Short mmCIF file of C-alpha atoms in Angstrom, two decimals:
data_model
loop_
_atom_site.label_atom_id
_atom_site.label_comp_id
_atom_site.label_asym_id
_atom_site.label_seq_id
_atom_site.Cartn_x
_atom_site.Cartn_y
_atom_site.Cartn_z
CA MET A 1 103.85 93.09 89.39
CA THR A 2 100.41 94.14 88.17
CA ALA A 3 97.12 92.11 89.14
CA THR A 4 93.66 92.89 88.44
CA LEU A 5 90.53 91.77 90.25
CA GLY A 6 86.91 92.48 90.91
CA GLY A 7 83.88 91.55 92.86
CA CYS A 8 80.97 89.85 91.21
CA GLY A 9 77.39 90.63 90.91
CA SER A 10 74.76 92.12 88.35
CA THR A 11 75.72 95.10 86.22
CA GLY A 12 72.15 96.69 85.83
CA SER A 13 71.86 100.61 85.67
CA SER A 14 71.20 100.86 89.44
CA ASP A 15 74.91 99.19 90.14
CA THR A 16 78.06 101.25 90.83
CA THR A 17 81.41 99.59 89.91
CA LEU A 18 84.40 101.61 91.54
CA ARG A 19 87.65 101.25 90.45
CA LEU A 20 90.79 101.18 92.74
CA VAL A 21 94.18 101.48 91.96
CA ALA A 22 96.39 100.13 95.12
CA ALA A 23 100.15 99.59 95.87
CA ASP A 24 101.65 96.26 96.38
CA TYR A 25 103.08 95.75 99.66
CA GLY A 26 104.10 92.06 98.97
CA ASP A 27 107.35 90.68 98.44
CA SER A 28 106.12 87.84 95.97
CA ALA A 29 103.36 86.88 93.71
CA ALA A 30 101.80 84.51 96.62
CA HIS A 31 101.95 87.28 99.04
CA SER A 32 100.74 90.19 96.89
CA SER A 33 98.25 92.60 98.34
CA ALA A 34 96.01 91.50 95.44
CA HIS A 35 95.07 88.66 97.81
CA TYR A 36 93.71 91.03 100.35
CA TRP A 37 92.10 93.49 98.19
CA LYS A 38 89.90 90.65 96.64
CA ARG A 39 89.10 89.31 99.82
CA LEU A 40 87.91 92.84 100.84
CA ALA A 41 86.18 93.62 97.55
CA ASP A 42 84.26 90.13 97.94
CA ALA A 43 83.41 90.60 101.20
CA TYR A 44 82.09 94.11 100.47
CA HIS A 45 80.10 93.08 97.72
CA ALA A 46 78.59 90.21 99.39
CA ARG A 47 77.08 93.13 101.98
CA HIS A 48 76.38 95.53 98.92
CA PRO A 49 75.25 93.68 96.11
CA ASP A 50 74.75 96.97 94.16
CA VAL A 51 78.40 97.75 94.47
CA THR A 52 81.38 96.22 92.77
CA VAL A 53 84.96 97.02 93.33
CA ASP A 54 87.61 96.55 90.60
CA VAL A 55 91.07 96.36 91.93
CA SER A 56 94.22 97.01 89.80
CA VAL A 57 97.30 96.28 92.07
CA TYR A 58 100.76 97.53 90.89
CA SER A 59 104.35 97.82 92.28
CA TRP A 60 105.66 100.49 94.32
CA ASN A 61 107.69 101.26 91.18
CA ASP A 62 104.98 101.92 88.97
CA VAL A 63 101.72 102.75 91.02
CA ASP A 64 102.20 106.28 91.21
CA ARG A 65 103.07 106.58 87.59
CA GLU A 66 100.25 104.70 86.57
CA VAL A 67 97.61 106.73 88.57
CA ARG A 68 99.42 110.19 87.07
CA ARG A 69 98.73 108.61 83.53
CA MET A 70 95.55 107.77 84.30
CA VAL A 71 94.61 111.24 85.57
CA ALA A 72 96.28 112.85 82.44
CA ALA A 73 94.20 110.78 80.27
CA GLY A 74 90.81 112.00 81.69
CA HIS A 75 90.56 108.52 83.17
CA ALA A 76 91.06 108.84 87.10
CA PRO A 77 90.12 105.87 89.22
CA ASP A 78 87.82 106.50 91.81
CA LEU A 79 90.10 105.27 94.78
CA ALA A 80 93.97 105.36 94.69
CA GLN A 81 96.12 104.22 97.38
CA ILE A 82 99.69 105.69 96.27
CA GLY A 83 102.51 107.77 97.79
CA SER A 84 101.41 111.14 97.57
CA TYR A 85 98.04 113.46 97.21
CA ALA A 86 99.00 117.19 97.64
CA ASP A 87 99.36 117.50 94.13
CA TYR A 88 95.76 116.28 93.05
CA ALA A 89 94.36 118.02 96.46
CA ALA A 90 96.07 121.56 94.35
CA ALA A 91 94.37 120.51 91.07
CA GLY A 92 91.06 120.06 92.55
CA LYS A 93 90.61 116.30 91.93
CA LEU A 94 90.11 114.96 95.22
CA TYR A 95 87.23 114.94 97.49
CA GLU A 96 87.91 116.02 101.05
CA VAL A 97 87.92 113.32 103.56
CA SER A 98 84.93 114.90 105.41
CA ASP A 99 82.86 114.13 102.11
CA LEU A 100 83.78 110.33 102.15
CA LEU A 101 83.62 109.07 105.66
CA SER A 102 81.74 108.58 108.58
CA ILE A 103 82.38 110.72 111.30
CA ARG A 104 83.42 107.48 113.56
CA THR A 105 85.91 106.60 110.55
CA GLN A 106 87.24 109.95 110.90
CA ALA A 107 87.61 109.97 114.51
CA ASP A 108 89.95 106.97 114.73
CA PHE A 109 92.64 107.63 112.70
CA VAL A 110 95.96 108.15 114.63
CA ALA A 111 95.69 112.04 114.92
CA GLN A 112 99.07 112.89 113.79
CA LEU A 113 98.97 110.94 110.66
CA ALA A 114 95.44 112.60 109.91
CA ASP A 115 97.11 115.89 110.57
CA ALA A 116 99.82 114.87 107.64
CA GLY A 117 97.09 114.44 105.15
CA ARG A 118 95.89 118.11 104.70
CA TRP A 119 96.89 120.61 102.18
CA LYS A 120 95.62 124.34 102.94
CA TYR A 121 93.89 123.04 106.11
CA ALA A 122 91.58 120.68 104.70
CA GLN A 123 92.49 116.73 104.83
CA TYR A 124 92.20 115.13 101.43
CA GLY A 125 94.94 112.23 102.15
CA ILE A 126 93.69 109.59 103.94
CA PRO A 127 95.94 107.38 105.87
CA PHE A 128 96.47 103.92 104.66
CA ALA A 129 99.70 102.16 105.96
CA ALA A 130 102.49 103.76 108.30
CA SER A 131 105.81 102.53 109.58
CA THR A 132 108.74 104.05 111.75
CA ARG A 133 112.43 103.39 111.85
CA VAL A 134 114.58 101.78 114.60
CA LEU A 135 118.01 101.03 114.63
CA PHE A 136 118.64 97.15 113.78
CA TYR A 137 121.86 95.68 114.69
CA ASN A 138 123.25 92.14 114.24
CA LYS A 139 123.08 90.27 117.54
CA THR A 140 125.55 87.83 116.68
CA LEU A 141 128.10 89.98 115.36
CA PHE A 142 127.63 92.19 118.60
CA ALA A 143 128.05 89.48 121.00
CA ASP A 144 130.86 88.03 119.45
CA ALA A 145 132.45 91.50 119.46
CA GLY A 146 131.41 92.40 123.17
CA LEU A 147 129.20 94.91 122.02
CA THR A 148 125.95 96.60 123.52
CA PRO A 149 123.59 98.43 121.09
CA PRO A 150 124.42 102.32 120.80
CA ALA A 151 122.72 104.81 122.76
CA ASP A 152 124.42 107.51 120.95
CA TRP A 153 126.35 108.69 118.25
CA SER A 154 129.73 108.13 119.81
CA GLN A 155 129.04 104.78 121.07
CA LEU A 156 127.72 104.11 117.37
CA ALA A 157 130.91 105.34 115.97
CA SER A 158 133.14 102.94 118.38
CA ASP A 159 130.79 99.90 117.97
CA ALA A 160 131.14 100.53 114.10
CA ALA A 161 135.21 100.73 114.39
CA VAL A 162 135.19 97.31 116.42
CA LEU A 163 133.19 95.82 114.01
CA LYS A 164 135.51 96.89 111.20
CA SER A 165 138.16 95.66 112.94
CA ARG A 166 136.87 92.47 112.77
CA GLY A 167 136.12 92.30 109.37
CA VAL A 168 132.42 93.19 109.05
CA LYS A 169 131.62 94.45 105.59
CA PHE A 170 128.98 97.23 106.51
CA PRO A 171 129.91 98.12 110.31
CA TYR A 172 127.22 100.60 109.89
CA ALA A 173 124.91 100.50 106.61
CA LEU A 174 124.37 104.28 105.07
CA PRO A 175 122.08 104.04 101.96
CA LEU A 176 121.84 107.69 100.58
CA GLY A 177 121.43 106.39 97.09
CA PRO A 178 118.71 107.12 94.99
CA GLU A 179 115.90 104.51 95.53
CA GLU A 180 115.19 106.08 99.31
CA ALA A 181 117.86 108.58 100.36
CA GLN A 182 115.20 111.12 101.37
CA ALA A 183 114.29 108.43 104.52
CA GLU A 184 117.49 108.08 105.40
CA THR A 185 118.37 111.70 105.26
CA MET A 186 115.32 112.43 107.36
CA GLN A 187 116.34 110.24 110.28
CA TRP A 188 119.76 111.50 110.67
CA MET A 189 118.28 115.11 110.52
CA LEU A 190 115.97 114.18 113.41
CA SER A 191 118.74 112.31 115.23
CA GLY A 192 121.08 115.02 114.98
CA GLY A 193 118.35 117.52 116.95
CA GLY A 194 116.92 119.17 113.74
CA ASN A 195 113.09 119.12 112.86
CA GLY A 196 113.53 117.04 109.58
CA TYR A 197 113.17 118.94 106.29
CA THR A 198 110.92 121.79 107.64
CA ASP A 199 110.09 123.86 110.74
CA ASP A 200 107.18 123.63 112.83
CA ILE A 201 105.22 125.86 110.87
CA GLY A 202 106.16 123.88 107.43
CA THR A 203 109.11 126.35 106.24
CA TYR A 204 111.75 124.40 104.56
CA THR A 205 114.92 124.35 106.86
CA ILE A 206 117.07 121.69 104.94
CA ASP A 207 120.28 123.71 105.81
CA SER A 208 119.76 124.28 109.52
CA PRO A 209 122.76 124.58 111.47
CA GLN A 210 121.52 121.16 113.18
CA ASN A 211 121.42 119.64 109.87
CA VAL A 212 124.58 120.72 108.65
CA ASN A 213 126.40 119.73 111.66
CA THR A 214 124.92 116.19 111.43
CA PHE A 215 126.32 115.89 107.93
CA ASP A 216 129.69 117.01 108.87
CA TRP A 217 129.65 114.00 111.48
CA LEU A 218 128.52 111.63 109.08
CA ARG A 219 131.22 112.71 106.47
CA ASP A 220 134.00 112.77 109.23
CA ASP A 221 133.03 110.33 111.89
CA LEU A 222 131.61 107.37 109.81
CA VAL A 223 132.27 107.93 105.92
CA GLY A 224 135.52 109.41 106.23
CA LYS A 225 136.82 106.55 108.92
CA GLY A 226 135.80 103.98 106.55
CA LEU A 227 132.93 102.51 108.75
CA THR A 228 130.02 102.66 106.38
CA GLY A 229 131.51 99.60 103.92
CA PRO A 230 132.94 99.47 100.36
CA VAL A 231 130.08 101.04 98.84
CA ALA A 232 129.73 104.62 98.56
CA PRO A 233 126.80 105.91 100.52
CA GLY A 234 125.47 107.89 97.65
CA ARG A 235 125.44 104.58 95.70
CA LEU A 236 123.93 102.34 98.01
CA ASP A 237 120.22 101.90 97.84
CA ARG A 238 118.06 100.82 100.76
CA ALA A 239 117.08 97.60 99.24
CA ASP A 240 120.72 96.35 98.90
CA ALA A 241 121.51 97.59 102.55
CA PHE A 242 118.65 95.35 103.85
CA SER A 243 119.80 92.40 101.62
CA ALA A 244 122.97 92.67 103.01
CA PHE A 245 121.78 92.94 106.83
CA ALA A 246 119.63 89.80 106.18
CA ASP A 247 123.07 88.35 104.52
CA GLY A 248 124.71 88.72 107.70
CA GLN A 249 127.08 91.49 106.21
CA VAL A 250 125.72 94.30 108.21
CA GLY A 251 126.45 95.54 111.61
CA MET A 252 123.79 98.49 112.48
CA LEU A 253 121.33 100.16 110.13
CA ASP A 254 118.15 102.07 110.44
CA GLY A 255 115.25 99.87 109.09
CA HIS A 256 111.32 99.48 109.08
CA PRO A 257 109.34 96.46 110.10
CA ALA A 258 109.56 94.86 106.51
CA LEU A 259 113.22 94.02 107.61
CA MET A 260 112.45 92.04 110.37
CA ARG A 261 110.91 89.31 108.13
CA GLN A 262 113.37 89.57 105.64
CA ALA A 263 115.94 89.05 107.88
CA ALA A 264 114.19 86.36 109.86
CA ALA A 265 113.85 84.37 106.63
CA LYS A 266 117.71 84.10 106.18
CA GLY A 267 118.23 83.04 109.94
CA VAL A 268 119.95 86.47 111.10
CA LYS A 269 119.43 86.92 114.77
CA PHE A 270 118.81 90.80 115.38
CA GLY A 271 117.84 93.56 117.69
CA THR A 272 116.23 96.72 117.61
CA VAL A 273 116.72 99.95 119.88
CA PRO A 274 115.46 103.59 119.21
CA ALA A 275 117.56 105.36 116.51
CA PRO A 276 120.69 106.98 118.76
CA GLY A 277 120.91 110.64 118.64
CA ARG A 278 124.04 113.01 119.42
CA THR A 279 123.98 113.08 123.03
CA GLY A 280 120.80 110.37 123.49
CA ARG A 281 118.07 108.97 122.08
CA ALA A 282 117.00 111.00 118.87
CA LYS A 283 114.75 113.44 118.94
CA ALA A 284 111.91 112.04 117.41
CA ALA A 285 111.84 108.68 114.97
CA MET A 286 110.95 109.22 110.93
CA GLY A 287 107.33 107.87 110.24
CA VAL A 288 106.08 107.32 106.69
CA THR A 289 102.59 107.00 105.65
CA ASP A 290 101.03 105.87 102.27
CA TRP A 291 97.51 107.49 101.44
CA MET A 292 94.04 106.20 100.30
CA THR A 293 92.82 108.93 97.91
CA GLY A 294 89.14 109.46 96.74
CA PHE A 295 89.04 111.18 92.85
CA ARG A 296 85.70 113.55 92.15
CA GLN A 297 85.84 112.57 88.37
CA ASN A 298 83.10 110.10 88.55
CA GLY A 299 80.91 111.57 91.50
CA HIS A 300 80.64 108.35 93.38
CA ALA A 301 81.21 109.96 96.70
CA ALA A 302 78.68 107.83 98.57
CA GLN A 303 79.79 104.57 97.22
CA ILE A 304 83.34 105.69 97.64
CA GLY A 305 82.97 106.35 101.29
CA GLY A 306 80.93 103.49 102.17
CA PHE A 307 83.71 101.47 101.21
CA LEU A 308 86.14 103.22 102.82
CA ASP A 309 84.43 102.90 105.85
CA PHE A 310 84.51 99.12 105.64
CA VAL A 311 88.28 99.09 104.43
CA TYR A 312 88.96 100.94 107.94
CA ASP A 313 86.99 98.62 109.89
CA ARG A 314 89.66 97.42 112.80
CA LYS A 315 89.81 94.03 111.84
CA ASN A 316 90.50 94.84 108.04
CA VAL A 317 93.07 97.41 108.92
CA LEU A 318 94.92 94.72 111.75
CA ASP A 319 94.63 92.08 108.83
CA PHE A 320 96.33 94.03 106.44
CA SER A 321 99.14 95.39 108.73
CA ARG A 322 99.77 92.06 110.37
CA ALA A 323 100.22 90.41 107.01
CA TYR A 324 102.64 93.06 105.37
CA GLY A 325 104.54 94.40 108.37
CA MET A 326 102.80 97.73 108.48
CA LEU A 327 101.72 99.73 111.40
CA PRO A 328 98.02 100.31 111.99
CA VAL A 329 96.60 103.92 111.17
CA THR A 330 93.66 103.80 113.36
CA SER A 331 93.67 104.31 116.95
CA SER A 332 91.42 100.98 117.57
CA ALA A 333 93.62 98.88 115.68
CA SER A 334 96.76 100.40 117.08
CA GLN A 335 95.54 99.66 120.67
CA ALA A 336 94.45 96.08 119.66
CA MET A 337 97.90 95.39 118.58
CA THR A 338 99.39 97.10 121.42
CA ASP A 339 97.39 94.50 123.73
CA SER A 340 97.74 91.58 121.64
CA PRO A 341 99.78 88.81 123.16
CA THR A 342 101.06 87.22 120.04
CA ALA A 343 104.77 87.42 119.24
CA ALA A 344 104.12 89.11 115.91
CA ASP A 345 102.49 91.90 117.28
CA ARG A 346 105.08 92.29 120.26
CA GLN A 347 107.62 92.48 117.57
CA LEU A 348 105.98 95.50 115.81
CA ARG A 349 105.85 97.57 119.22
CA PRO A 350 108.92 99.17 119.26
CA PHE A 351 107.53 100.62 115.83
CA LEU A 352 104.37 101.31 117.18
CA ASP A 353 105.58 102.93 120.31
CA GLN A 354 106.91 105.70 118.16
CA LEU A 355 104.17 106.29 115.69
CA SER A 356 102.35 108.94 117.74
CA ASP A 357 105.29 111.08 118.27
CA SER A 358 106.96 110.58 114.87
CA ARG A 359 107.62 113.04 112.32
CA THR A 360 106.43 112.48 108.68
CA TYR A 361 107.89 114.13 105.65
CA PRO A 362 106.06 117.64 104.26
CA VAL A 363 103.49 115.68 102.16
CA GLY A 364 101.27 118.37 102.53
CA LYS A 365 103.32 120.39 100.19
CA THR A 366 103.15 120.19 96.51
CA SER A 367 106.82 120.85 96.03
CA TRP A 368 107.81 118.08 98.36
CA ALA A 369 107.83 115.58 95.09
CA SER A 370 110.46 117.44 93.48
CA VAL A 371 112.30 118.40 96.76
CA SER A 372 112.42 114.65 97.13
CA ALA A 373 113.74 113.66 94.19
CA ASP A 374 116.28 116.32 94.43
CA VAL A 375 117.50 114.90 97.72
CA LYS A 376 117.88 111.23 96.37
CA LYS A 377 120.14 112.77 93.63
CA ASP A 378 122.43 114.91 95.50
CA ILE A 379 122.69 113.96 99.14
CA GLY A 380 125.28 111.38 98.65
CA GLN A 381 127.59 114.18 97.62
CA ALA A 382 127.56 115.97 101.14
CA VAL A 383 129.20 112.59 102.82
CA ALA A 384 131.67 111.79 100.00
CA PRO A 385 135.20 112.77 100.51
CA GLY A 386 135.93 116.29 100.34
CA GLY A 387 132.45 116.98 100.24
CA SER A 388 130.61 120.16 101.73
CA PRO A 389 127.35 119.40 103.55
CA ALA A 390 126.78 123.10 103.75
CA THR A 391 127.23 123.46 100.16
CA VAL A 392 125.04 120.38 99.21
CA LEU A 393 122.19 121.06 102.01
CA GLY A 394 122.19 124.78 100.90
CA ARG A 395 121.53 123.94 97.42
CA LEU A 396 118.82 121.71 98.02
CA GLN A 397 117.36 124.58 100.43
CA ALA A 398 117.62 127.10 97.82
CA THR A 399 115.61 124.90 95.21
CA ALA A 400 113.14 123.93 97.73
CA ALA A 401 112.50 127.24 98.76
CA ALA A 402 112.01 128.51 95.26
CA ASP A 403 109.75 125.36 94.30
CA ASP A 404 107.78 126.28 97.45
CA SER A 405 107.33 129.88 96.41
CA ALA A 406 106.24 128.67 93.16
CA ASP A 407 103.64 126.34 94.07
CA GLN A 408 102.28 128.93 96.51
CA GLY A 409 102.32 131.70 94.05
#
């Protein structure tokens, strides 16, 4: 899906037109993010008639590629709301956040998300939308089987075994297919006591003992016992796992807020609990942040900054988060959602409560894009029958370390 829109107004020499490329968070044309951006562009133009904002909205399958194509052709947009920023920052193509935003706007970001937007100690990535993961379970299947949601891995495996014995197609859905395997992988790394893909100083630790032990357990205690369903995890994509959950075929899976709308639309009664760890609650939840970036090519720093200060107004952040089931990236909007009595906001609180302590991908590394692609391609082999987590994770670690060294060199 691609949608193009723009504000109205004069086109005199004193006017500025900003080009924004954005990702679509909607699940249909009627619910496209294009509608949100049109309202914002029109409202901003009404206050600032000398600034017109032209927005192109692309699906997540296309948006990063389209921005990369524009940049390579020498026609970078002024603003891009995409999935990464580090490679553009390393190439000197982005404004630093401090060159764009007011101090008030900068200070309002959730600190952990703002920190994740840094490349070489300067912030270039501006958090735009966030989510965390929790364990979803089918309340009907659990009630019929007399089960309670799992608090640790042992109970997760025993619950899955009971669900399997009752004919549930996917007792635990484990999507390690190429669509989003890097997310499922990281959540399990954190559940197993590891730090994720890197240690506290940013060095890749993909094959740490904790991570290898985690994937040994997945291979032996879930996949090997037939508790993950008829589709091999390496061939199961996240979208297919979510669809199966919404069809009532999945007992448990890790999910983000968008799954709530999808399941509710099909009438599935679900509950959520924090992701279980090996002996209790997981060390941390996985957090995902999408990014707003300001490109230097056209030299519109003042106009970009003014528009972004408007974009990150509390009301606008809340409107977007509520419309598309995402978590606010500013402290003021997060507090407003926490204090809200509405049912929709209450549903997001389990995700919101984890945000400040969540761990994100190492997006500040220019090597992350290639490492993520390798994980998507290979990680399913680690849990396949006869697979060797130590070998697969070791291979991923060696490649990641080499890519990281090349980027830093």
